[in-house]
Coordinates of C-alpha atoms in Angstrom, one line a residue:
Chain A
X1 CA 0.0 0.0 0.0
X2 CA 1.7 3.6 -1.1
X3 CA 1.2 6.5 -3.2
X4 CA 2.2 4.2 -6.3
X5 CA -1.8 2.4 -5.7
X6 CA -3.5 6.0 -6.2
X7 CA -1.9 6.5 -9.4
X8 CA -2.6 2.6 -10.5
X9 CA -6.3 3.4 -9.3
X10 CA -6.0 5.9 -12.3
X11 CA -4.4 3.7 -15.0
X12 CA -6.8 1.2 -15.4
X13 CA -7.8 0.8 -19.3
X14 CA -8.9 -2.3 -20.8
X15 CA -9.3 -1.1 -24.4
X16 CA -11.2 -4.5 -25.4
X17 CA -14.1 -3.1 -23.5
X18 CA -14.4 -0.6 -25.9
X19 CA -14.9 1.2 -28.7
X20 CA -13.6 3.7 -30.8
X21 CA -15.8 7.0 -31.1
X22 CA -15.2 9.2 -34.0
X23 CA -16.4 12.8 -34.4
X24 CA -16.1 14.4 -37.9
X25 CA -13.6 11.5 -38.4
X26 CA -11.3 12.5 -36.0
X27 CA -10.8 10.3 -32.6
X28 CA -12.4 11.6 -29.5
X29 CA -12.5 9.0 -27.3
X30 CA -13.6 5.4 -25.9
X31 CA -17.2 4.1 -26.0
X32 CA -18.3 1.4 -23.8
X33 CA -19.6 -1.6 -26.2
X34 CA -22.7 -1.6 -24.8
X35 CA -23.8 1.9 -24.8
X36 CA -22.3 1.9 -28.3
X37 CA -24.9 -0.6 -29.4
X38 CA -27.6 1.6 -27.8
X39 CA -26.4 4.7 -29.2
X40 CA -26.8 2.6 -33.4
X41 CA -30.0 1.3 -32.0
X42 CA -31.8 1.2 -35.3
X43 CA -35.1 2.9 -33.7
X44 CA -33.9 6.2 -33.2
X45 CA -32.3 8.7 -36.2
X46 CA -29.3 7.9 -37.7
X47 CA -27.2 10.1 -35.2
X48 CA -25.1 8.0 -34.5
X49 CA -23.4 5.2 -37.0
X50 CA -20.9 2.0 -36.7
X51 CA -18.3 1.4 -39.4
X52 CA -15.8 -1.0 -39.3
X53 CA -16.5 -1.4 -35.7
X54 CA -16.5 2.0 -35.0
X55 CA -18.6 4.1 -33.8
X56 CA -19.1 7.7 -35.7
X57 CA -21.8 10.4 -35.3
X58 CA -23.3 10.4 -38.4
X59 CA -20.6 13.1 -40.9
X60 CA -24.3 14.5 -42.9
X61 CA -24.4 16.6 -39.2
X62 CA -21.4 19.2 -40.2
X63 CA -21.8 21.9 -37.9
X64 CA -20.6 21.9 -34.1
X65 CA -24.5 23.0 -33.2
X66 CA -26.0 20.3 -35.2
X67 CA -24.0 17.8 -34.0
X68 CA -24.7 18.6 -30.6
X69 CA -28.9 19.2 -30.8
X70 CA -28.9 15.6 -32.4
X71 CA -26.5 14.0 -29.9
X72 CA -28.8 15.7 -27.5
X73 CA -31.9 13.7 -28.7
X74 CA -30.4 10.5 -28.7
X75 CA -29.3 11.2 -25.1
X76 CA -32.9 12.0 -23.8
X77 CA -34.3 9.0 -25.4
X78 CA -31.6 7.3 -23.4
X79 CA -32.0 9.0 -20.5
X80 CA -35.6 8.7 -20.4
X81 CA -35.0 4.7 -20.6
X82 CA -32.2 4.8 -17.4
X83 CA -29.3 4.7 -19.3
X84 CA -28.1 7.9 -18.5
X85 CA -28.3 8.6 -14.5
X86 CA -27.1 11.6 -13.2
X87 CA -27.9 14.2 -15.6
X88 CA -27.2 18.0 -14.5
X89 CA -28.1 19.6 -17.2
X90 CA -24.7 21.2 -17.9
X91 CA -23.1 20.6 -21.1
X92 CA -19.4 20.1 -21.9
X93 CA -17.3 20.3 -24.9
X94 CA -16.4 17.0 -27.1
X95 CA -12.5 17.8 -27.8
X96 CA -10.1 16.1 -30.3
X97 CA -7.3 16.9 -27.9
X98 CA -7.1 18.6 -24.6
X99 CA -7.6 22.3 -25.1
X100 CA -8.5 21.6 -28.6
X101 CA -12.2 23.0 -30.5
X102 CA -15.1 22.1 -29.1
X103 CA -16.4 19.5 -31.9
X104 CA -19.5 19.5 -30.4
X105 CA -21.0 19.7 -26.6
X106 CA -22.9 17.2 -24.7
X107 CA -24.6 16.8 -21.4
X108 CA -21.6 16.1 -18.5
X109 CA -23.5 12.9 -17.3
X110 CA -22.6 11.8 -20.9
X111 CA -19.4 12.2 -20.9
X112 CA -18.0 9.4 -19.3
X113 CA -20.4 7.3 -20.8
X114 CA -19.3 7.8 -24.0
X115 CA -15.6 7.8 -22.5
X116 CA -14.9 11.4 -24.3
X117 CA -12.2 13.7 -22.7
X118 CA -12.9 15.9 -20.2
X119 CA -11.6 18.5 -17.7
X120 CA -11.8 20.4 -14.6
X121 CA -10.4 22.7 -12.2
X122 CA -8.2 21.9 -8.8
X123 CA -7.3 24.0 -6.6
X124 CA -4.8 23.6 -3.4
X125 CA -6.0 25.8 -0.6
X126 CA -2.6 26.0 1.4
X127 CA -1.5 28.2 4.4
X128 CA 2.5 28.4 6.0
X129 CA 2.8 28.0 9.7
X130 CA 6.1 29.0 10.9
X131 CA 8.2 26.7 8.7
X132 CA 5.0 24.5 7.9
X133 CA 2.6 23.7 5.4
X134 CA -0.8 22.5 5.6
X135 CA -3.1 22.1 3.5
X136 CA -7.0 22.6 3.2
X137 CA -9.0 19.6 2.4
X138 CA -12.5 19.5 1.8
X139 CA -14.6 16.0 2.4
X140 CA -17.2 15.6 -0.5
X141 CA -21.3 15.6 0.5
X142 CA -22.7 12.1 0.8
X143 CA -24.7 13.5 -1.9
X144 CA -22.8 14.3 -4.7
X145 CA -23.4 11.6 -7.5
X146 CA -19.1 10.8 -7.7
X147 CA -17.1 10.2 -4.7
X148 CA -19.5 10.9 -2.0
X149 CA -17.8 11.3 1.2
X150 CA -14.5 11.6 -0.2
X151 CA -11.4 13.7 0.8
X152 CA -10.6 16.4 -2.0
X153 CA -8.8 19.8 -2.5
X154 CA -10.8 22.6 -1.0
X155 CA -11.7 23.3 -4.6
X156 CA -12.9 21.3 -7.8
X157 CA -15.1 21.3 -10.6
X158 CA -15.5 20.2 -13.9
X159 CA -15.2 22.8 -16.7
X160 CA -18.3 23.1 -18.6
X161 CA -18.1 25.0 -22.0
X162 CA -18.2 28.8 -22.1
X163 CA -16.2 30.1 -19.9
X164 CA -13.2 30.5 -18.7
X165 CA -10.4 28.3 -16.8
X166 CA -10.0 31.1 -14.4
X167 CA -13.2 32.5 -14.5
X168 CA -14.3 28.9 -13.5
X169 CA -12.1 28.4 -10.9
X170 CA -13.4 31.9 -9.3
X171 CA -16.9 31.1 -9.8
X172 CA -15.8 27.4 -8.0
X173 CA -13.9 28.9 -4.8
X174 CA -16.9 31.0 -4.1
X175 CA -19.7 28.0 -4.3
X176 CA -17.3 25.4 -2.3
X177 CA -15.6 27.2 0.1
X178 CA -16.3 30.7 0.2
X179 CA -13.2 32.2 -1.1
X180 CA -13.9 35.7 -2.6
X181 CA -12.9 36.6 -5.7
X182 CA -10.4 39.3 -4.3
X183 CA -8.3 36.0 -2.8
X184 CA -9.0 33.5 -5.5
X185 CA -7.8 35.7 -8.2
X186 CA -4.1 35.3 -6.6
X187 CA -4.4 31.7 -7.2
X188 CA -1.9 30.4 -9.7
X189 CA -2.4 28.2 -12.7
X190 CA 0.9 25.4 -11.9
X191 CA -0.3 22.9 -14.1
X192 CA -2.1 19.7 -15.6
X193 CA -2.9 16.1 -14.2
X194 CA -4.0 14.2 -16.4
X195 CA -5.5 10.0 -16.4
X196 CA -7.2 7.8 -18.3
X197 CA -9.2 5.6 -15.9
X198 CA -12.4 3.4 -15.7
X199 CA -15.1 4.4 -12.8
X200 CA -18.0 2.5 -12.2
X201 CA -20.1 5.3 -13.8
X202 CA -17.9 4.9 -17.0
X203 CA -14.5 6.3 -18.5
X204 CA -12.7 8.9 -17.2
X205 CA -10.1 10.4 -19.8
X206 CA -9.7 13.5 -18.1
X207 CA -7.0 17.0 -17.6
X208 CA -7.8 18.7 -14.6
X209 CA -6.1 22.3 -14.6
X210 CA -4.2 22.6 -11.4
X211 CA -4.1 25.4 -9.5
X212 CA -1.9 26.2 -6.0
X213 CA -3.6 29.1 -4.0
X214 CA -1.7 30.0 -0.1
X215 CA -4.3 31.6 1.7
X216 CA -4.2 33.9 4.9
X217 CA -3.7 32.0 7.8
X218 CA -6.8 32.9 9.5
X219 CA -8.9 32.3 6.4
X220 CA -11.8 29.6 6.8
X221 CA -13.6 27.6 4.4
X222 CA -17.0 27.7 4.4
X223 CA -19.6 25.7 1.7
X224 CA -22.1 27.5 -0.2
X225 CA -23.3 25.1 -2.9
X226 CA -23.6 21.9 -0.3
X227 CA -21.2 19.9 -2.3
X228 CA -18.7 19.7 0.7
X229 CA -19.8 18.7 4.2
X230 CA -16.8 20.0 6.0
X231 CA -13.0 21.3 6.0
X232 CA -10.4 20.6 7.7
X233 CA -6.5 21.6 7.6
X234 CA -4.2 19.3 8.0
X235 CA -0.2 18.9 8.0
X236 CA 1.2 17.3 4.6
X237 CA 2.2 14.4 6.8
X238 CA -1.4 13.5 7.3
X239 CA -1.9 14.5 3.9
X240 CA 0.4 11.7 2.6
X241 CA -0.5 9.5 5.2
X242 CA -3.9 9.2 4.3
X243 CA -3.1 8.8 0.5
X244 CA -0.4 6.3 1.1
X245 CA -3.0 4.0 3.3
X246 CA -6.1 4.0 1.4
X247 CA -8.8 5.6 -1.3
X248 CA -9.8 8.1 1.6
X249 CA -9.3 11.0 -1.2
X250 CA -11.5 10.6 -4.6
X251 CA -8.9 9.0 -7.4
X252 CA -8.5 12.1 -9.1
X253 CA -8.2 14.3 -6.2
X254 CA -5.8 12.2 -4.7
X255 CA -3.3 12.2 -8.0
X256 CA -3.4 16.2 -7.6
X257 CA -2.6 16.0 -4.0
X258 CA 0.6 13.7 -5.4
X259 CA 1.2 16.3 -7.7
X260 CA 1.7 18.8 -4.8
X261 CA 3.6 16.8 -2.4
X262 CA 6.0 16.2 -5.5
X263 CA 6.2 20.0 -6.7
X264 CA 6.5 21.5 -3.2
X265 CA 9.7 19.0 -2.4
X266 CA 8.2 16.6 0.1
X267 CA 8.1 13.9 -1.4
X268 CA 11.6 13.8 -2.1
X269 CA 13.7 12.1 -5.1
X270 CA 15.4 10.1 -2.3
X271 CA 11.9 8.8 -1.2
X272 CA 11.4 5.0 -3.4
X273 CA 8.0 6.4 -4.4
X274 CA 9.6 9.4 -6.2
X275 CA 10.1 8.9 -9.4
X276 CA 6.3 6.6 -9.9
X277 CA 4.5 9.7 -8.0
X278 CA 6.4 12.1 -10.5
X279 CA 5.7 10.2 -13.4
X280 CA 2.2 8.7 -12.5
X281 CA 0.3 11.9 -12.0
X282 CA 0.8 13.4 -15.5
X283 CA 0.4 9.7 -17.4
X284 CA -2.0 10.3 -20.1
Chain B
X1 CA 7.6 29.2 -34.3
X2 CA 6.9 29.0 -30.5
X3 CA 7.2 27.1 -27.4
X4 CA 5.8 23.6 -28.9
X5 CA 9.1 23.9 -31.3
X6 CA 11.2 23.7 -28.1
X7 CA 8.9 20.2 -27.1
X8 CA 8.9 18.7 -30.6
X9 CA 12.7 19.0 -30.5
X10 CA 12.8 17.0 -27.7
X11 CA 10.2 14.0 -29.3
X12 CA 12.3 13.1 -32.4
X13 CA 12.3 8.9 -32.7
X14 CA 12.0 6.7 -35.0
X15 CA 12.0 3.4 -33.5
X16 CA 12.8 1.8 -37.4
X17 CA 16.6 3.0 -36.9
X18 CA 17.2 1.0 -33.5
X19 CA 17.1 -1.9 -32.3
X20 CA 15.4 -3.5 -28.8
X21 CA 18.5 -3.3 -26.4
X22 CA 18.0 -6.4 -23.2
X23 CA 19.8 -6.9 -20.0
X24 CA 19.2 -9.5 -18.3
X25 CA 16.0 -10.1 -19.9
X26 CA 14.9 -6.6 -19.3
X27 CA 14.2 -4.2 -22.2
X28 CA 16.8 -1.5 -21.0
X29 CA 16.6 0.6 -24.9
X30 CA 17.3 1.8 -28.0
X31 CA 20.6 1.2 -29.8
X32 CA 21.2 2.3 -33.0
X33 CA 21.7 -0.3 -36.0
X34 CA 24.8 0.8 -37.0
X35 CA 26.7 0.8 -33.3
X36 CA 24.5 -2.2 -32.5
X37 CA 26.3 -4.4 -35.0
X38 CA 29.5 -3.1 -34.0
X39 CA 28.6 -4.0 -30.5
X40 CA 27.9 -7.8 -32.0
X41 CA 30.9 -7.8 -34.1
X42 CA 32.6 -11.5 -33.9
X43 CA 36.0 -10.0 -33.3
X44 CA 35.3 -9.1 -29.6
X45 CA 34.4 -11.5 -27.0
X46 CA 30.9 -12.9 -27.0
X47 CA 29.8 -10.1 -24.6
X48 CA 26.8 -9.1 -26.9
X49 CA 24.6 -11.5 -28.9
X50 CA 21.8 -10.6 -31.1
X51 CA 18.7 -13.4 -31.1
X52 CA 15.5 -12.2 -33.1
X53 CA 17.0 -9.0 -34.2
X54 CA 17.1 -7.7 -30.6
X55 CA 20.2 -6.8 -29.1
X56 CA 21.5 -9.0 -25.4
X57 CA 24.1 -8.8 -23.5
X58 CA 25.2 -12.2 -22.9
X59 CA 22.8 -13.8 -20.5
X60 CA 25.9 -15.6 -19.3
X61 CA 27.1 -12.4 -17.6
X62 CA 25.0 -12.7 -14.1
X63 CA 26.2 -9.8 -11.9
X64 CA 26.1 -6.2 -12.2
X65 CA 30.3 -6.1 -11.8
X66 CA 30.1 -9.2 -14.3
X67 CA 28.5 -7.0 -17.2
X68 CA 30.3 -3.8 -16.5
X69 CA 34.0 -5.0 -16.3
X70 CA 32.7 -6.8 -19.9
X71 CA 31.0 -3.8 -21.7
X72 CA 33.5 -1.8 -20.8
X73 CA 36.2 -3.7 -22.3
X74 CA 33.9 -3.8 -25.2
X75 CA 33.7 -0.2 -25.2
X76 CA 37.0 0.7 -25.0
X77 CA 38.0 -1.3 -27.9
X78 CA 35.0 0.6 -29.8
X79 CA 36.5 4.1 -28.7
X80 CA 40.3 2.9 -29.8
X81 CA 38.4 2.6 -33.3
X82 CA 36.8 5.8 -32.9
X83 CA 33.4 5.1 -32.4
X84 CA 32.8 6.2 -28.7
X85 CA 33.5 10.1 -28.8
X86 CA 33.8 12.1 -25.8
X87 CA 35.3 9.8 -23.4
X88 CA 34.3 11.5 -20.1
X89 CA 35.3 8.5 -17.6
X90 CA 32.5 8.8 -15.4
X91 CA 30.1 5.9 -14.8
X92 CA 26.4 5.8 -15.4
X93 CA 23.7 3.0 -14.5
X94 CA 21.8 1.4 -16.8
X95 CA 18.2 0.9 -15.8
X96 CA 15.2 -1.0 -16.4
X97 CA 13.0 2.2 -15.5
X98 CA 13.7 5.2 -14.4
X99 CA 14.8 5.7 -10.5
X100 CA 15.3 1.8 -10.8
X101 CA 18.2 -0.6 -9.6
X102 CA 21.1 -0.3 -12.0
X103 CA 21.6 -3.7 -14.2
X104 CA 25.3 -2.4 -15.1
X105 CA 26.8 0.6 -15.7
X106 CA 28.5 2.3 -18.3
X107 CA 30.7 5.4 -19.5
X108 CA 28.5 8.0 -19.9
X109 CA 30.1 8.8 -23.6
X110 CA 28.1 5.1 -24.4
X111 CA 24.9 5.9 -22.7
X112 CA 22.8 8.1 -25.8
X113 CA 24.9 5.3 -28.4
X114 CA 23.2 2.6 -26.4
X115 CA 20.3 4.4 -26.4
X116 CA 19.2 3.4 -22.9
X117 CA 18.2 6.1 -20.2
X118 CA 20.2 8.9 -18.4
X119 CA 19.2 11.2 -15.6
X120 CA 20.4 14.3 -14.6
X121 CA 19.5 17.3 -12.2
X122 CA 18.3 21.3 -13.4
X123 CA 18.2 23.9 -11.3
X124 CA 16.0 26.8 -12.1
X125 CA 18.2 29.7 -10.4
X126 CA 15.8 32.6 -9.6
X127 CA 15.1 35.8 -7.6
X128 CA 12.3 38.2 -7.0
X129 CA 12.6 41.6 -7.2
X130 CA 9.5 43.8 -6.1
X131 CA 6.6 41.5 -8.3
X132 CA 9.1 40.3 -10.9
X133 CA 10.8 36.8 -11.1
X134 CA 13.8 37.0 -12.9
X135 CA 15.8 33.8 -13.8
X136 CA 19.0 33.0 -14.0
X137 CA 20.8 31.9 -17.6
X138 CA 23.7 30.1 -18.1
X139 CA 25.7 30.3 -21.4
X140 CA 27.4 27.3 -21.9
X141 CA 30.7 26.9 -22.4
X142 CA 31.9 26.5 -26.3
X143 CA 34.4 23.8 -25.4
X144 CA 31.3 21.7 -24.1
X145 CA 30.7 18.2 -26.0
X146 CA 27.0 18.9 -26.3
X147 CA 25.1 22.3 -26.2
X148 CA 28.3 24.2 -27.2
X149 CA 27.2 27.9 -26.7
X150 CA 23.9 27.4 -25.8
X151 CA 21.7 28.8 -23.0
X152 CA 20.7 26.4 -19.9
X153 CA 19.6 26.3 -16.5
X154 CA 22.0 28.0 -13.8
X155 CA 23.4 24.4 -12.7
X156 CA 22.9 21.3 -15.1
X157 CA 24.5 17.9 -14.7
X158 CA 24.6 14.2 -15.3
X159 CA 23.7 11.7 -12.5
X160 CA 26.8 9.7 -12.4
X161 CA 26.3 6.0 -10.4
X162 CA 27.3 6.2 -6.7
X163 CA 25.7 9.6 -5.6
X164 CA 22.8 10.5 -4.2
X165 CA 20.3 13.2 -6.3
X166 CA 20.8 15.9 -4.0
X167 CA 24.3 15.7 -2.9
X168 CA 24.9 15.5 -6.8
X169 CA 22.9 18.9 -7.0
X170 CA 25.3 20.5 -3.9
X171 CA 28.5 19.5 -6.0
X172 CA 27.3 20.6 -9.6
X173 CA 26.0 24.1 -7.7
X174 CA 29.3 25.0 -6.7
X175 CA 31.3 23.6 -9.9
X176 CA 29.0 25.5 -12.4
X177 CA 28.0 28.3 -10.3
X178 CA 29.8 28.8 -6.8
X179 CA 26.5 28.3 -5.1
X180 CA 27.9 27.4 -1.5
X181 CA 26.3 24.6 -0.2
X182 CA 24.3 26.2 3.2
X183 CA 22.5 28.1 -0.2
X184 CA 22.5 25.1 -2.7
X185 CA 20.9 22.6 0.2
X186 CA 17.3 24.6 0.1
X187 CA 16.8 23.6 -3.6
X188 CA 13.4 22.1 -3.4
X189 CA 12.5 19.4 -5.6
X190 CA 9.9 19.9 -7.7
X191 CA 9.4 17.0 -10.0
X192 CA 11.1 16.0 -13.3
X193 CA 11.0 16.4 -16.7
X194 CA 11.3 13.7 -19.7
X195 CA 12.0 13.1 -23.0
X196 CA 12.9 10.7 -26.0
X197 CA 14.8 12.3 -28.9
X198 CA 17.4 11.8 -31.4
X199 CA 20.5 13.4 -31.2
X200 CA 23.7 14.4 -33.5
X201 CA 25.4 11.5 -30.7
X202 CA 22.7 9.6 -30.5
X203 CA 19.4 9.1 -28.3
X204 CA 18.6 10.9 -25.4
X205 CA 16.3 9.2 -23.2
X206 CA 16.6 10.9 -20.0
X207 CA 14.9 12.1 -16.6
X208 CA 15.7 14.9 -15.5
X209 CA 15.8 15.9 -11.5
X210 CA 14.3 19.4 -11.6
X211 CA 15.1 21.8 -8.5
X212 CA 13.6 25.6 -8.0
X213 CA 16.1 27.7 -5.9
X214 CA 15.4 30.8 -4.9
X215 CA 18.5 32.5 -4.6
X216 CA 19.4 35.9 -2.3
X217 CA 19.1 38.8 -4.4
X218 CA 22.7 40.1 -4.0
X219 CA 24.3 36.7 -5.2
X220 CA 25.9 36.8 -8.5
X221 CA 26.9 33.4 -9.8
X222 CA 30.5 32.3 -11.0
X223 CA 31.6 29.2 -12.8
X224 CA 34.1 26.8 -11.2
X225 CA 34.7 24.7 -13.5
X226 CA 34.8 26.2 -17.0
X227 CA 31.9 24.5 -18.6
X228 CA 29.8 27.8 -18.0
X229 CA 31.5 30.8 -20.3
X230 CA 28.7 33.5 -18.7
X231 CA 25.7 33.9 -16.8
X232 CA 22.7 36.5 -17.3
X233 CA 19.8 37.8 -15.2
X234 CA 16.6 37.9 -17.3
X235 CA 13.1 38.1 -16.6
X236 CA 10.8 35.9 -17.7
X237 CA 9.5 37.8 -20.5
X238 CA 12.7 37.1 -22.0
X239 CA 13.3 33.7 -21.5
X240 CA 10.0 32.9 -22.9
X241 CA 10.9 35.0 -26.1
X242 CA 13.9 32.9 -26.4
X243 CA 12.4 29.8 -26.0
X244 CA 10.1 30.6 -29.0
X245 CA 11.9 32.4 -31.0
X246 CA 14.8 29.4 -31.6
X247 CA 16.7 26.6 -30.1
X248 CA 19.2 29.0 -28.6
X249 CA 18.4 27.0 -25.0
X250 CA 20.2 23.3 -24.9
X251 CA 17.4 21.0 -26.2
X252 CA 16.3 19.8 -22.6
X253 CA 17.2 23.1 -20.6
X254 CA 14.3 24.3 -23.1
X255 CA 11.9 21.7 -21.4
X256 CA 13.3 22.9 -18.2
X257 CA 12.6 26.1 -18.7
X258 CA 9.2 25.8 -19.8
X259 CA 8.4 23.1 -17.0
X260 CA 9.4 26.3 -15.2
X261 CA 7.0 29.1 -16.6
X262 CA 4.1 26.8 -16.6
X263 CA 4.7 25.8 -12.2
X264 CA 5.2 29.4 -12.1
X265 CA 2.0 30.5 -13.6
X266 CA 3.7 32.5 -16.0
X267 CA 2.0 30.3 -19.0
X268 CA -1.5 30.2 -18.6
X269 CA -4.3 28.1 -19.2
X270 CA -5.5 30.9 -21.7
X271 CA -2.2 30.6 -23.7
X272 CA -3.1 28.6 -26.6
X273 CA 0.2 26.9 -26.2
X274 CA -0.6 26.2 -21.9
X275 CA -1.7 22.6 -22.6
X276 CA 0.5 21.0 -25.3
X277 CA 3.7 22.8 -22.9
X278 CA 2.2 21.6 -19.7
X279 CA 2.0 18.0 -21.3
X280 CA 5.2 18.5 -23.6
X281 CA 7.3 18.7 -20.9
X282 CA 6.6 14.7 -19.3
X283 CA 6.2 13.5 -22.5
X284 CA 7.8 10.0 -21.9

């Protein structure tokens, strides 16, 4: 049991399980066979199509906007049937790469299920004491549909499309923990973790933007939004202690907690787990 | 031209010009064709064999010590020939993975001709002044075997076998840059950088140890040793316009640097080049 099992917990792909999904014939992701054959089911429009074992949305739909008002059907129809739990009504971009055009945009309780790549925003809420650094963590509500009880950063959140990273992140450290924009705006943009994992609600092929934010030492965290049931600060030691024994943190929280230990030197490159924690948390 | 020149420098292989290299069973890397059938050539003793056009040392050879006092014999019949250039008699290990338990080691003037992986340690050399970060350059010695003339990180250096990463780090600070160690020994280690890529003298496939020092504002660096010919102050303005502008930097002080501006939040998830350098950088 270490740090190393976190990063494995993120690295698990079993490419026979799925299929590849094309978007205006360029590769977008990982489809799980089985909502593959539901999306071709012959009894709704032609949205989507299979070719050579393939799955494509259909090339007649050319635009970005068409593509996505069809995609959208399909997914109601799906939804409306139980396929597709969890819908927030939020939609997110369909990307060829990381940072790339939006192809098209679909609902984010979609997203893994048609194992498309997505991406969010981190932040590490840190304060120094003396010589010391702790950090903020925040334990997820019971009720949040992924990782429910969880440890994870004091701030996270996918990124939906239109708007900004920053912008984002703002809008995030005020619904989670309160932060005002005055003190999130100092928060600085270190970085990208990235994995390629599969969850029990599907595929997760994400980049989640990383961002490191040391805030006043008498600054408390308080949740707006009820996605986080409490705070508490804690020394890295604990930090790494609770990541080395267990899945305490949610997977991809706990891959950009690695990430900090490793960038703020303490996990050192004498420490065995160096060089797989430096590697691991940037893998995909 | 920009930043993603600097990262595609450092991704140049074509795996159709080497062959598999093994040690003791384990795939260890790349060796070109060429030097690979020197390596087999039946005029030496049967310290390399090829089987299925991959590329052994003789399985015979059971220790560590064994293969090394072999190989090098091997090696130095190669350089008597002229084929080893740049004979710097220091040892390096030869590794399954990176951070791993050396199988063997070898002159470092054979490692990039074996094609099998090197480490080193970078330190980014910087001070703050009011707001403004400004970094420290060095300007490599022309006399230097690779990089002649080119830009690089304050302190750069191989990881020889038989030191530790940090008291490597201490030594190379005061060579390259009289950085006494009670300053040198609050590097932080941050994480490292990688890359594969085909060089002039062969393949570089190497981990870099990357430290951040923040150095007193007053110190002005000097070079012990004679491998550094000058050193420069610049802002980071400037070493981003270098980086983009041409490969004035050594190919991986480049990826250092960049790995640099994108911790430091000085490349920004709004730069259209923030992904593809935050990725570039950990490429292998």
């Amino acid at each position: 049991m270490g740090l190393l099992d976190r990063i494995a917990e993120c690295s698990l792909f079993n490419p026979d399980r799925y299929v590849h999904f094309f978007v205006a014939n360029q590769h977008v992701g990982y489809t799980e066979k089985k909502f593959a054959s539901r999306l071709i089911d012959s009894s709704f429009s032609p949205t989507f199509l299979s070719e050579n074992g393939k799955l494509h949305v259909n090339p007649r739909l050319k635009t970005p906007d068409e593509r996505t008002k069809a995609v959208e059907k399909v997914l109601l129809k799906l939804r409306e049937m139980g396929f597709v739990p969890g819908w927030r009504n939020e939609q997110y971009p369909v990307v060829r790469r990381f940072g790339g055009k939006p192809l098209l945009s679909v609902e984010r309780a979609a997203v893994s299920l048609l194992g498309v790549r997505g991406s969010g925003v981190h932040l590490n809420g840190y304060v120094k004491r003396k010589k010391q650094t702790l950090m903020w963590v925040g334990k997820r509500s019971h009720l949040k549909p992924t990782g429910p009880g969880k440890f994870d950063q004091i701030v996270a959140g996918g990124m939906p499309i239109g708007i900004s990273v920053k912008d984002n992140l703002i809008k995030e450290c005020w619904e989670e923990a309160s932060i005002p924009r005055e003190i999130a705006k100092n928060a600085q943009s270190v970085g990208v973790v990235t994995y390629l994992t599969e969850r029990p609600d599907g595929l997760r092929h994400d980049m989640e933007y990383v961002f490191d934010l040391k805030l006043p030492d008498n600054f408390v965290p308080m949740n707006v939004d009820g996605e986080v049931s409490d705070f508490f600060l804690w020394p890295l030691s604990k930090v790494k202690k609770s990541l080395a024994e267990g899945s305490d943190f949610k997977f991809n929280s706990g891959l950009v907690a690695i990430d900090f230990l490793v960038r703020h030197g303490y996990i050192k490159p004498e420490d065995p787990e160096f060089v797989g924690a430096a590697l691991g948390t940037n893998a995909f």
